[in-house]
Structures are given as structure tokens and as C-alpha cells.
């Protein structure tokens, strides 16, 4: 489903963000991507989302390769790969429901299907009563739930979460993680980046891929094969 | 398309202040251009009216018979530069002189013989009213044996031509400068308006909206903002025209094509600027 093969990513200003990273994530898997700040977690997620191209190596997502994908194929891929961010990235001038509806509208969903789907998504994330609230009227946890509902709007098969609990208090964070776990339980693959190792340790049943300074340093799915140089 | 129209209109509702400011900036930059166009058009009109008076008068010999006159008229009428000819008989020339110079009326009526020659007034097409063409045609007419002299007011034609050239050069330079200023102001205004909504563009890309679908509402919004600016400029230009026409000097209002061009320029520039600004953001992710 997702495969990194000897991936390098170098940014002109900040230098090498990923060094020879290789791993594979299967359908229905839940993987934590851990590591300190600057380890390359967000870069991995951006590469999966095809928001960046690897400098070397290949990223393959849902059968599409970073080496051959065309620009016009990227929107289609992103509809199948939902993404959640630490800073929620909601439009402040639209209500919770409008934020989700917006996502459906711009991906050419039929108008008659938009509002029933928005209501169901809000109910799924426990915010049916807050449909008309603007982001500034919602707590951090609630805003993140709207972000998750938006990420699920187009029925993706993979959910990427970039530090989704980073801006939340412990209680809200636990609620968001439980929500993501329940989404995973429906069969969706989840890749969740977090610098919080304790969070990953709380769920030993899930895979943990650890990065440090751009290199893959450990992978619970392949404990014996990973060294610090990622080979 | 329905989505694009809804979103474009919704953008005006969500940020009416920014939309009004953008339209006003575009309107005022095009208004400056409109004022220039009004001045340039009226100068052009005045020069054209002066050019209408450019004509060659061929004075004919007294013993010209009707056959020769017909040959002359037919041949001169066939010149590519000539648009109209008029024969003025000796009698008509005298009547005109009596009418135009009343102080000499007694002198004219006391004469036994009419000393004024018959003539042929030759008017040229607008594109042949420059000194070289006028002189060329006058020389050709003067070659006819029954033409005594062909006159056209050489000095006046040359001055008029110089004035026309100066006006054309000034109009080109100022017009280009004003147009560039308008393009820069409109481009910057729209760019700021799009920049204010960069988050929206980024989110659309993140959730999988196609580039064309992202671009369309912004293009439409740019077009409508530009159109509003163009209409505002038109209104302001018309008010300026009324003010000048009623209180300073009678001037002509712009022709319909110029008016349409002013409004269309706003819409097209808004559309193009918006496209360029959105493209920049689309490339960023």
C-alpha cells in the first residue's frame, strides 16, 4: 500500500531531511512514526501525500510511484489518502459543517449527497451538535475532530496524521487517539507521526517506525533488519 | 461551474471590505486611464476636424470647354487619394466672394468682367492628408494644361501634420505609461486578495481538488472584481466628462467601443491577474 525504497529527501535550505529510508506499510496497518523534532516524520508524511518529491529513491502509494506520477493524478491520490494536521488547518470563516462540505464540494461530490454525508461525518466524530460552530468557538480537541471528519470525507483508504495531538491537552489527545483507533478498526490504514514515545508505547499492538536525523533507526515490524543507516 | 459561481459570489459576501477595496483600486487606476482616453479622444477629434479642411483648389483656365472639364473631373475623381471633387464656376466664385467679402461688394458689382477663375475643389481621403500626399496630388493636377494653378495651403498642412505627430507620440507614451500603471495596480490588488485566501487554496489541494477546480472560482472572482472596477471607472470618467463639458469646454464623450474596452480591460486584467496569482500558490504545494 505504501512503500519507501531507499528514499532520500534534501531541502535546499535545511539540508538532508531523509537518508536512505526504506519501509513498507500494508493495508489495514496502524503505524506510529516516532522521533524527535526534525527527525523527518513530517517529511515522510508529505512524501506519502505527494506534496514533495524524493530527491532519490522511490515512494509508492496505492500503486502510484513518485517517479512516474503525473501532476493531474495527485488530486485523485489525495482523495484516497486523508490527512490530519497538528494545527487543524480549518478555515476560520466557515462553520464545522462548512469546512467538511467545502472538502466535498471541491472534490466534485454531488450537491444532494454533501449535507447528508457532512451530518454523518460530524456524528461519527461526536460533533453532531456543533455543526454550526466556527473553529474559534470549538476547543482544540473538537477542532481536531472536525479535521479528522474532513480527512474522512472522501472515504480514503489511508489516514495520515501529523502530530494530531500535539496542540491538545491530555484528555483531548486521548479522545483524538481513540477516535483514530476506531477509524483504524474499520479497516483503514493509519500512519500517525508523533514525537510522544509514551503515546506509541501505550499501544504495543501497533507498529512503531522510529526516525532520527532523517534515518530510520528502528521498526518494530523488522527489528533485526534496521540499522542506524537505514539499510 | 455551479460551484465556481457560488464560491466566487460567496467570497464577496465573506470579505466584502476586501472585495470593495479591490474593485475601488482597479476602478481608480482605470479611471486615470479613462481620463487620459477622454483627453486623447477629444484632441484626436479636434485634429480630425481640422484635417477635414485640407483640400486642393485647382484654378482653371478661362477658355476651358465642357468636354475638357468633364475629362478633368473624371480623371481627378479616379485618383486613389481623392474622395470628392466639386466644380466652382466663375459665377459661383463671384457669388461666394460677394457673400464672404461684403466690404468689397461694390467693387465686385462694378466690374465689367468677372476676373475670378473657375476652380475644382478636391478633397482627399483621410489617410492621404499628410503634406507629402497633398503635394503629390496637387503637382499631378497642376500638370493638366487647362489647370492654371493648384493650391493647398502648404504651410498650414505641414503644421497640422506636425501637431498630429506630436499628439500621436504623446498619446502613445502616456497611454503606455497609464496602461502599465493600471496593470501593476490591478495585478497587485488581485494578488493581495488571492494571498489573503492562500489557506483555502492549500486546503483545497490537500483534500484532493483538481487544479482547474481550485482556479475557477478565483478566476471568476478576479473577473467580477475587475468588471466592478471597470464599471466604477466608467462612472467616474462620465462624471468627469459632464463636469468638464458643462463648466469648462464642450467636449465629446468616448465612443462605445472605447467605453466597452475600458470595462473589458478591468474584467480581463482581473481575470489574468487572478490566474497568475493562483498559479503561484498552486506551484507552492
Coordinates of C-alpha atoms in Angstrom, one line a residue:
Chain A
X1 CA 0.0 0.0 0.0
X2 CA 2.8 2.4 0.9
X3 CA 6.4 1.6 0.1
X4 CA 9.6 3.7 0.6
X5 CA 12.6 2.3 -1.3
X6 CA 16.0 3.9 -0.4
X7 CA 14.4 7.3 -0.1
X8 CA 16.4 10.5 0.3
X9 CA 15.0 13.9 0.6
X10 CA 17.1 17.0 0.6
X11 CA 15.8 20.6 1.0
X12 CA 17.8 23.4 -0.4
X13 CA 17.9 25.4 2.8
X14 CA 17.7 22.8 5.6
X15 CA 19.7 20.0 4.0
X16 CA 19.1 16.3 4.1
X17 CA 15.8 15.5 5.8
X18 CA 15.7 11.8 4.9
X19 CA 18.6 9.4 4.4
X20 CA 18.1 6.1 2.7
X21 CA 14.7 5.3 4.3
X22 CA 13.0 2.1 3.3
X23 CA 9.8 0.6 4.7
X24 CA 6.5 -0.8 3.7
X25 CA 3.1 -0.4 5.2
X26 CA 0.4 -2.9 4.5
X27 CA -3.3 -2.4 4.0
X28 CA -5.1 -2.1 7.3
X29 CA -1.9 -1.5 9.3
X30 CA -1.5 1.1 12.1
X31 CA 2.0 2.6 12.3
X32 CA 3.3 5.2 14.6
X33 CA 6.1 7.3 13.1
X34 CA 8.2 8.5 16.0
X35 CA 11.2 10.6 16.6
X36 CA 12.3 13.9 18.0
X37 CA 11.6 17.2 16.2
X38 CA 13.4 17.4 12.9
X39 CA 13.7 13.6 12.6
X40 CA 11.9 13.6 9.3
X41 CA 8.4 12.4 10.3
X42 CA 6.5 15.2 8.6
X43 CA 8.7 14.8 5.5
X44 CA 7.7 11.1 5.3
X45 CA 4.0 12.1 5.5
X46 CA 4.5 14.8 2.9
X47 CA 6.1 12.3 0.6
X48 CA 3.2 9.8 1.1
X49 CA 0.8 12.7 0.3
X50 CA 2.9 13.5 -2.8
X51 CA 3.3 17.1 -1.5
X52 CA 7.0 16.6 -2.1
X53 CA 9.1 14.5 -4.4
X54 CA 12.0 12.4 -3.0
X55 CA 15.5 13.6 -4.1
X56 CA 16.4 10.0 -4.7
X57 CA 14.7 6.6 -4.3
X58 CA 11.0 5.8 -4.8
X59 CA 7.8 6.4 -2.8
X60 CA 5.0 4.2 -4.0
X61 CA 1.5 4.9 -2.7
X62 CA -1.6 2.9 -3.7
X63 CA 0.2 1.8 -6.8
X64 CA 1.4 5.2 -7.9
X65 CA 5.1 5.9 -8.0
X66 CA 6.7 9.2 -7.1
X67 CA 8.9 8.6 -10.2
X68 CA 6.1 8.4 -12.7
X69 CA 3.1 10.1 -11.2
X70 CA 1.7 13.0 -13.2
X71 CA 0.5 16.2 -11.6
X72 CA -3.1 15.6 -12.6
X73 CA -3.0 12.2 -10.8
X74 CA -2.1 13.8 -7.4
X75 CA -5.6 15.1 -6.5
X76 CA -7.1 11.7 -7.1
X77 CA -4.5 10.1 -4.8
X78 CA -5.1 12.7 -2.1
X79 CA -8.8 11.8 -2.1
X80 CA -7.8 8.3 -1.1
X81 CA -5.2 9.5 1.4
X82 CA -6.8 11.7 4.1
X83 CA -4.5 13.9 6.2
X84 CA -4.8 15.5 9.6
X85 CA -2.6 18.2 10.9
X86 CA -1.3 19.4 14.3
X87 CA -2.7 22.9 13.6
X88 CA -6.0 21.5 12.3
X89 CA -5.9 23.7 9.2
X90 CA -9.6 24.7 9.3
X91 CA -11.0 27.7 7.5
X92 CA -11.8 30.2 10.3
X93 CA -14.6 31.9 8.4
X94 CA -16.6 28.7 7.9
X95 CA -18.5 26.5 10.3
X96 CA -17.5 23.0 11.2
X97 CA -20.1 21.6 8.8
X98 CA -19.0 24.1 6.0
X99 CA -15.4 23.1 6.5
X100 CA -16.3 19.5 5.7
X101 CA -18.8 20.4 3.0
X102 CA -16.1 22.5 1.3
X103 CA -13.9 19.5 1.0
X104 CA -16.7 17.5 -0.6
X105 CA -17.6 20.4 -2.9
X106 CA -14.1 20.9 -4.3
X107 CA -13.8 17.2 -5.0
X108 CA -16.9 17.2 -7.1
X109 CA -19.3 15.4 -4.8
X110 CA -22.9 15.7 -5.9
X111 CA -24.7 18.5 -4.0
X112 CA -27.5 16.3 -2.9
X113 CA -25.0 14.0 -1.2
X114 CA -23.0 16.6 0.6
X115 CA -25.1 17.6 3.5
X116 CA -26.3 14.0 4.5
X117 CA -22.6 13.0 4.4
X118 CA -21.5 16.0 6.4
X119 CA -24.0 15.2 9.1
X120 CA -22.9 11.6 9.2
X121 CA -19.3 12.5 9.5
X122 CA -19.9 15.0 12.2
X123 CA -21.9 12.4 14.1
X124 CA -19.1 9.9 13.6
X125 CA -16.6 12.2 15.3
X126 CA -19.1 13.1 18.0
X127 CA -19.8 16.7 16.9
X128 CA -23.3 16.5 15.5
X129 CA -24.4 19.2 17.9
X130 CA -21.6 21.6 16.8
X131 CA -22.2 21.6 13.1
X132 CA -22.9 25.4 13.1
X133 CA -20.0 26.3 15.3
X134 CA -17.0 28.2 13.9
X135 CA -13.5 26.9 14.6
X136 CA -12.8 29.6 17.1
X137 CA -15.9 28.5 19.1
X138 CA -14.6 25.0 19.3
X139 CA -12.0 23.5 21.7
X140 CA -8.7 22.2 20.3
X141 CA -10.0 18.6 20.6
X142 CA -13.2 19.5 18.8
X143 CA -11.3 21.3 16.0
X144 CA -9.1 18.2 15.5
X145 CA -12.3 16.1 15.3
X146 CA -13.5 18.4 12.5
X147 CA -10.1 18.0 10.8
X148 CA -10.5 14.2 11.1
X149 CA -14.0 14.3 9.7
X150 CA -12.8 16.4 6.8
X151 CA -10.0 13.9 6.2
X152 CA -12.5 11.1 6.1
X153 CA -14.9 13.0 3.8
X154 CA -13.9 11.3 0.6
X155 CA -13.7 7.7 2.0
X156 CA -9.9 7.4 2.0
X157 CA -8.2 4.1 2.4
X158 CA -5.2 5.6 4.3
X159 CA -5.3 8.2 7.1
X160 CA -2.1 10.2 7.7
X161 CA -2.0 12.1 11.0
X162 CA 0.9 14.6 11.6
X163 CA 1.2 15.1 15.4
X164 CA -2.6 15.2 15.7
X165 CA -2.4 15.5 19.5
X166 CA 0.5 18.0 19.5
X167 CA -1.7 21.0 20.4
X168 CA -4.1 19.2 22.7
X169 CA -4.3 18.6 26.4
X170 CA -4.0 15.1 27.6
X171 CA -7.8 14.4 27.8
X172 CA -8.5 15.8 24.4
X173 CA -5.4 14.0 23.0
X174 CA -6.7 10.7 24.3
X175 CA -10.0 11.3 22.8
X176 CA -8.5 12.0 19.4
X177 CA -6.3 8.9 19.5
X178 CA -9.3 6.8 20.4
X179 CA -11.2 8.3 17.5
X180 CA -8.3 7.5 15.1
X181 CA -8.1 3.9 16.6
X182 CA -11.8 3.5 16.0
X183 CA -11.3 4.6 12.4
X184 CA -8.5 2.1 12.0
X185 CA -10.8 -0.6 13.4
X186 CA -13.0 -0.1 10.3
X187 CA -10.1 -1.4 8.2
X188 CA -8.4 1.9 7.3
X189 CA -4.6 2.1 7.3
X190 CA -3.3 4.7 9.6
X191 CA 0.2 6.4 9.7
X192 CA 0.5 8.7 12.7
X193 CA 3.5 10.9 13.3
X194 CA 4.2 11.7 16.9
X195 CA 7.2 12.8 19.0
X196 CA 5.5 11.4 22.0
X197 CA 7.1 8.0 22.6
X198 CA 4.9 7.3 25.6
X199 CA 1.8 7.5 23.4
X200 CA 3.3 4.9 21.0
X201 CA 4.2 2.7 23.9
X202 CA 0.7 2.7 25.2
X203 CA -0.4 0.8 22.1
X204 CA 2.2 -2.0 21.8
X205 CA -0.1 -3.8 19.3
X206 CA 0.7 -1.1 16.7
X207 CA 3.9 -0.9 14.7
X208 CA 6.4 1.8 15.5
X209 CA 8.8 3.2 12.9
X210 CA 11.4 5.4 14.6
X211 CA 13.3 8.1 12.8
X212 CA 16.3 10.2 13.9
X213 CA 18.1 12.9 12.0
X214 CA 16.4 11.6 8.8
X215 CA 17.4 8.0 9.2
X216 CA 15.2 5.0 10.1
X217 CA 16.6 3.8 13.4
X218 CA 14.1 1.1 14.3
X219 CA 11.0 -0.6 13.0
X220 CA 9.0 -3.0 15.3
X221 CA 7.9 -4.8 12.2
X222 CA 11.5 -5.7 11.2
X223 CA 13.6 -5.4 14.4
X224 CA 16.6 -7.3 13.2
X225 CA 17.0 -5.7 9.8
X226 CA 17.1 -2.0 10.6
X227 CA 20.4 -0.2 11.5
X228 CA 21.0 3.4 12.0
X229 CA 21.9 4.0 8.4
X230 CA 18.5 2.7 7.5
X231 CA 19.9 -0.2 5.4
Chain B
X1 CA -19.3 25.6 -12.9
X2 CA -22.1 26.0 -10.4
X3 CA -19.6 25.6 -7.6
X4 CA -17.3 28.1 -9.1
X5 CA -20.0 30.7 -9.4
X6 CA -21.3 30.1 -5.8
X7 CA -17.8 30.3 -4.4
X8 CA -16.9 33.4 -6.3
X9 CA -20.1 35.1 -5.1
X10 CA -19.6 33.8 -1.5
X11 CA -16.1 35.3 -1.5
X12 CA -17.6 38.7 -1.9
X13 CA -20.1 38.0 1.0
X14 CA -17.3 36.7 3.3
X15 CA -14.9 39.6 2.8
X16 CA -17.0 42.5 1.4
X17 CA -14.4 45.1 2.6
X18 CA -11.6 43.4 0.7
X19 CA -13.7 43.0 -2.4
X20 CA -14.8 46.6 -2.4
X21 CA -11.2 47.8 -1.8
X22 CA -10.0 45.7 -4.7
X23 CA -12.8 46.9 -7.0
X24 CA -12.1 50.5 -5.9
X25 CA -8.3 50.2 -6.6
X26 CA -9.0 48.8 -10.0
X27 CA -11.7 51.4 -10.6
X28 CA -9.4 54.3 -9.8
X29 CA -6.5 53.0 -11.8
X30 CA -8.7 52.6 -14.8
X31 CA -10.3 56.0 -14.2
X32 CA -6.9 57.7 -14.6
X33 CA -6.6 55.8 -17.9
X34 CA -10.2 56.8 -18.8
X35 CA -9.4 60.5 -18.2
X36 CA -6.4 60.2 -20.4
X37 CA -8.5 58.4 -23.1
X38 CA -11.1 61.2 -22.9
X39 CA -8.4 63.9 -23.5
X40 CA -6.7 61.8 -26.2
X41 CA -10.0 61.2 -28.0
X42 CA -11.0 64.9 -28.0
X43 CA -7.6 66.0 -29.2
X44 CA -7.9 63.4 -32.0
X45 CA -11.4 64.6 -32.8
X46 CA -10.3 68.3 -33.0
X47 CA -7.3 67.4 -35.2
X48 CA -9.6 65.4 -37.4
X49 CA -12.0 68.3 -37.8
X50 CA -9.0 70.5 -38.8
X51 CA -7.9 67.8 -41.3
X52 CA -11.3 67.9 -42.9
X53 CA -10.4 71.3 -44.2
X54 CA -7.4 70.0 -46.1
X55 CA -8.2 70.4 -49.7
X56 CA -6.6 71.3 -53.0
X57 CA -8.1 74.0 -55.2
X58 CA -7.2 73.8 -58.9
X59 CA -7.8 77.1 -60.7
X60 CA -8.9 76.5 -64.2
X61 CA -8.1 78.5 -67.4
X62 CA -10.9 80.7 -68.7
X63 CA -11.3 79.1 -72.1
X64 CA -12.0 75.6 -70.7
X65 CA -14.8 73.9 -72.6
X66 CA -17.3 71.5 -71.2
X67 CA -15.6 68.4 -72.7
X68 CA -12.3 69.3 -71.2
X69 CA -13.9 69.9 -67.8
X70 CA -15.6 66.5 -67.9
X71 CA -12.3 64.8 -68.8
X72 CA -10.5 66.7 -65.9
X73 CA -13.3 65.9 -63.4
X74 CA -13.4 62.2 -64.4
X75 CA -9.6 61.8 -64.2
X76 CA -9.1 63.6 -60.9
X77 CA -12.1 61.7 -59.4
X78 CA -10.3 58.5 -60.3
X79 CA -7.1 59.4 -58.3
X80 CA -6.9 56.8 -55.4
X81 CA -6.2 59.7 -53.0
X82 CA -9.3 61.7 -53.9
X83 CA -12.6 61.2 -52.1
X84 CA -14.7 64.1 -53.5
X85 CA -14.4 66.9 -56.1
X86 CA -16.6 70.0 -56.6
X87 CA -16.6 72.3 -59.6
X88 CA -16.9 76.0 -58.8
X89 CA -17.9 78.1 -61.8
X90 CA -16.7 81.7 -62.4
X91 CA -20.2 82.9 -61.5
X92 CA -20.3 80.8 -58.3
X93 CA -16.8 82.1 -57.4
X94 CA -18.1 85.7 -57.7
X95 CA -21.2 85.0 -55.7
X96 CA -19.1 83.4 -52.9
X97 CA -16.7 86.4 -53.0
X98 CA -19.6 88.8 -52.7
X99 CA -21.1 86.8 -49.8
X100 CA -17.7 86.2 -48.0
X101 CA -16.3 89.7 -48.5
X102 CA -19.2 92.1 -48.1
X103 CA -16.9 95.1 -47.7
X104 CA -15.9 94.7 -51.4
X105 CA -19.4 94.1 -52.7
X106 CA -19.5 97.4 -54.6
X107 CA -16.1 96.7 -56.2
X108 CA -17.3 93.3 -57.4
X109 CA -20.6 94.6 -58.8
X110 CA -18.9 97.5 -60.7
X111 CA -16.7 95.1 -62.6
X112 CA -17.5 94.6 -66.3
X113 CA -15.7 91.3 -66.5
X114 CA -15.6 88.6 -63.8
X115 CA -11.9 88.2 -63.0
X116 CA -12.3 85.2 -60.8
X117 CA -11.4 81.8 -62.3
X118 CA -13.5 78.7 -62.2
X119 CA -12.0 76.1 -59.9
X120 CA -12.1 72.4 -58.9
X121 CA -12.1 71.8 -55.1
X122 CA -10.5 68.4 -54.4
X123 CA -10.9 66.7 -51.1
X124 CA -8.6 63.8 -50.1
X125 CA -9.2 60.6 -48.2
X126 CA -8.2 60.9 -44.5
X127 CA -5.1 58.7 -45.0
X128 CA -3.8 61.0 -47.7
X129 CA -4.0 64.2 -45.8
X130 CA -0.3 64.3 -45.0
X131 CA 1.9 67.0 -46.6
X132 CA 3.7 64.6 -49.0
X133 CA 0.4 63.1 -50.4
X134 CA -1.3 66.5 -50.7
X135 CA 1.7 68.0 -52.5
X136 CA 1.9 64.9 -54.8
X137 CA -1.7 65.2 -55.8
X138 CA -1.5 69.0 -56.3
X139 CA 1.5 68.5 -58.5
X140 CA -0.3 65.9 -60.6
X141 CA -3.4 68.1 -61.0
X142 CA -1.2 71.1 -62.0
X143 CA 0.2 69.1 -64.9
X144 CA -3.1 69.4 -66.8
X145 CA -2.8 72.1 -69.4
X146 CA -6.2 73.6 -68.5
X147 CA -5.2 74.0 -64.8
X148 CA -3.6 77.3 -64.2
X149 CA -2.5 76.6 -60.6
X150 CA -3.2 74.1 -57.8
X151 CA -3.0 75.4 -54.2
X152 CA -3.4 73.7 -50.9
X153 CA -2.0 75.9 -48.1
X154 CA 1.3 74.0 -47.8
X155 CA 2.4 75.8 -44.6
X156 CA -0.9 75.1 -42.8
X157 CA -0.9 71.4 -43.9
X158 CA 2.6 70.9 -42.6
X159 CA 1.9 72.5 -39.2
X160 CA -1.2 70.4 -38.8
X161 CA 0.7 67.3 -39.7
X162 CA 3.5 68.1 -37.1
X163 CA 0.8 68.7 -34.5
X164 CA -0.8 65.4 -35.3
X165 CA 2.5 63.6 -35.0
X166 CA 3.3 65.2 -31.6
X167 CA -0.1 64.3 -30.3
X168 CA 0.2 60.7 -31.5
X169 CA 3.6 60.3 -29.8
X170 CA 2.5 61.9 -26.6
X171 CA -0.6 59.7 -26.6
X172 CA 1.4 56.6 -27.2
X173 CA 3.9 57.3 -24.4
X174 CA 1.4 58.5 -21.9
X175 CA -1.1 55.7 -22.9
X176 CA 1.5 53.0 -22.4
X177 CA 2.6 54.5 -19.0
X178 CA -1.0 54.8 -17.8
X179 CA -1.8 51.3 -19.0
X180 CA 1.3 49.9 -17.3
X181 CA 0.3 51.6 -14.0
X182 CA -3.2 50.2 -14.3
X183 CA -1.8 46.7 -15.0
X184 CA 0.6 46.9 -12.0
X185 CA -2.1 48.2 -9.6
X186 CA -4.7 45.6 -10.7
X187 CA -2.1 42.8 -10.6
X188 CA -1.0 43.7 -7.1
X189 CA -4.6 44.2 -5.8
X190 CA -5.7 40.9 -7.1
X191 CA -2.5 39.2 -5.8
X192 CA -3.2 40.6 -2.3
X193 CA -6.8 39.3 -2.5
X194 CA -5.7 35.9 -3.5
X195 CA -2.9 35.9 -0.9
X196 CA -5.5 36.5 1.8
X197 CA -7.1 33.2 0.8
X198 CA -3.9 31.1 0.4
X199 CA -5.0 28.8 3.2
X200 CA -8.1 28.0 1.3
X201 CA -6.0 27.1 -1.8
X202 CA -3.7 25.0 0.3
X203 CA -6.6 23.1 1.9
X204 CA -8.3 22.5 -1.5
X205 CA -5.0 21.0 -2.7
X206 CA -4.7 18.9 0.4
X207 CA -8.1 17.3 0.1
X208 CA -7.6 16.5 -3.5
X209 CA -9.2 19.3 -5.5
X210 CA -8.0 19.4 -9.1
X211 CA -6.0 22.5 -10.1
X212 CA -8.7 23.6 -12.6
X213 CA -11.4 23.4 -9.9
X214 CA -9.3 25.4 -7.5
X215 CA -8.5 28.0 -10.1
X216 CA -12.0 28.6 -11.5
X217 CA -13.7 30.4 -8.6
X218 CA -10.6 32.7 -8.3
X219 CA -10.7 33.5 -12.0
X220 CA -14.3 34.3 -11.8
X221 CA -13.8 36.4 -8.7
X222 CA -11.0 38.3 -10.4
X223 CA -13.2 38.8 -13.5
X224 CA -16.1 40.1 -11.4
X225 CA -13.9 42.4 -9.3
X226 CA -12.2 43.7 -12.5
X227 CA -15.7 44.2 -14.0
X228 CA -16.9 46.1 -11.0
X229 CA -13.7 48.2 -11.1
X230 CA -14.2 48.8 -14.8
X231 CA -17.8 50.0 -14.3
X232 CA -16.7 52.2 -11.4
X233 CA -14.0 53.7 -13.7
X234 CA -16.6 54.3 -16.4
X235 CA -18.9 56.0 -14.0
X236 CA -16.2 58.3 -12.7
X237 CA -15.0 59.0 -16.2
X238 CA -18.5 60.0 -17.2
X239 CA -18.9 62.3 -14.2
X240 CA -15.5 63.9 -15.1
X241 CA -16.8 64.4 -18.7
X242 CA -20.0 66.0 -17.5
X243 CA -18.1 68.3 -15.2
X244 CA -15.7 69.5 -18.0
X245 CA -18.4 69.7 -20.6
X246 CA -20.8 71.8 -18.5
X247 CA -18.4 74.1 -16.8
X248 CA -15.2 74.4 -18.9
X249 CA -15.3 73.4 -22.5
X250 CA -17.6 71.4 -24.8
X251 CA -16.0 68.0 -25.3
X252 CA -17.2 64.7 -26.8
X253 CA -17.9 61.6 -24.8
X254 CA -16.0 58.5 -25.7
X255 CA -17.3 56.2 -28.5
X256 CA -19.0 52.9 -27.4
X257 CA -16.0 50.8 -28.4
X258 CA -13.7 52.8 -26.1
X259 CA -16.2 52.6 -23.3
X260 CA -16.6 48.8 -23.7
X261 CA -12.8 48.5 -23.9
X262 CA -12.4 50.3 -20.5
X263 CA -14.9 48.0 -18.8
X264 CA -13.5 44.9 -20.6
X265 CA -9.9 45.9 -19.6
X266 CA -10.9 45.7 -15.9
X267 CA -12.5 42.3 -16.3
X268 CA -9.7 40.8 -18.4
X269 CA -6.9 42.2 -16.2
X270 CA -8.7 41.0 -13.1
X271 CA -9.1 37.5 -14.7
X272 CA -5.5 37.3 -15.8
X273 CA -4.1 38.7 -12.6
X274 CA -6.1 36.2 -10.6
X275 CA -4.9 33.3 -12.8
X276 CA -1.3 34.3 -12.3
X277 CA -1.7 34.7 -8.5
X278 CA -3.4 31.4 -8.1
X279 CA -0.9 29.6 -10.3
X280 CA 1.9 30.9 -8.0
X281 CA 0.1 29.3 -5.0
X282 CA -0.6 26.1 -6.8
X283 CA 3.0 25.7 -7.6
X284 CA 3.9 26.1 -3.9
X285 CA 2.5 22.8 -2.8

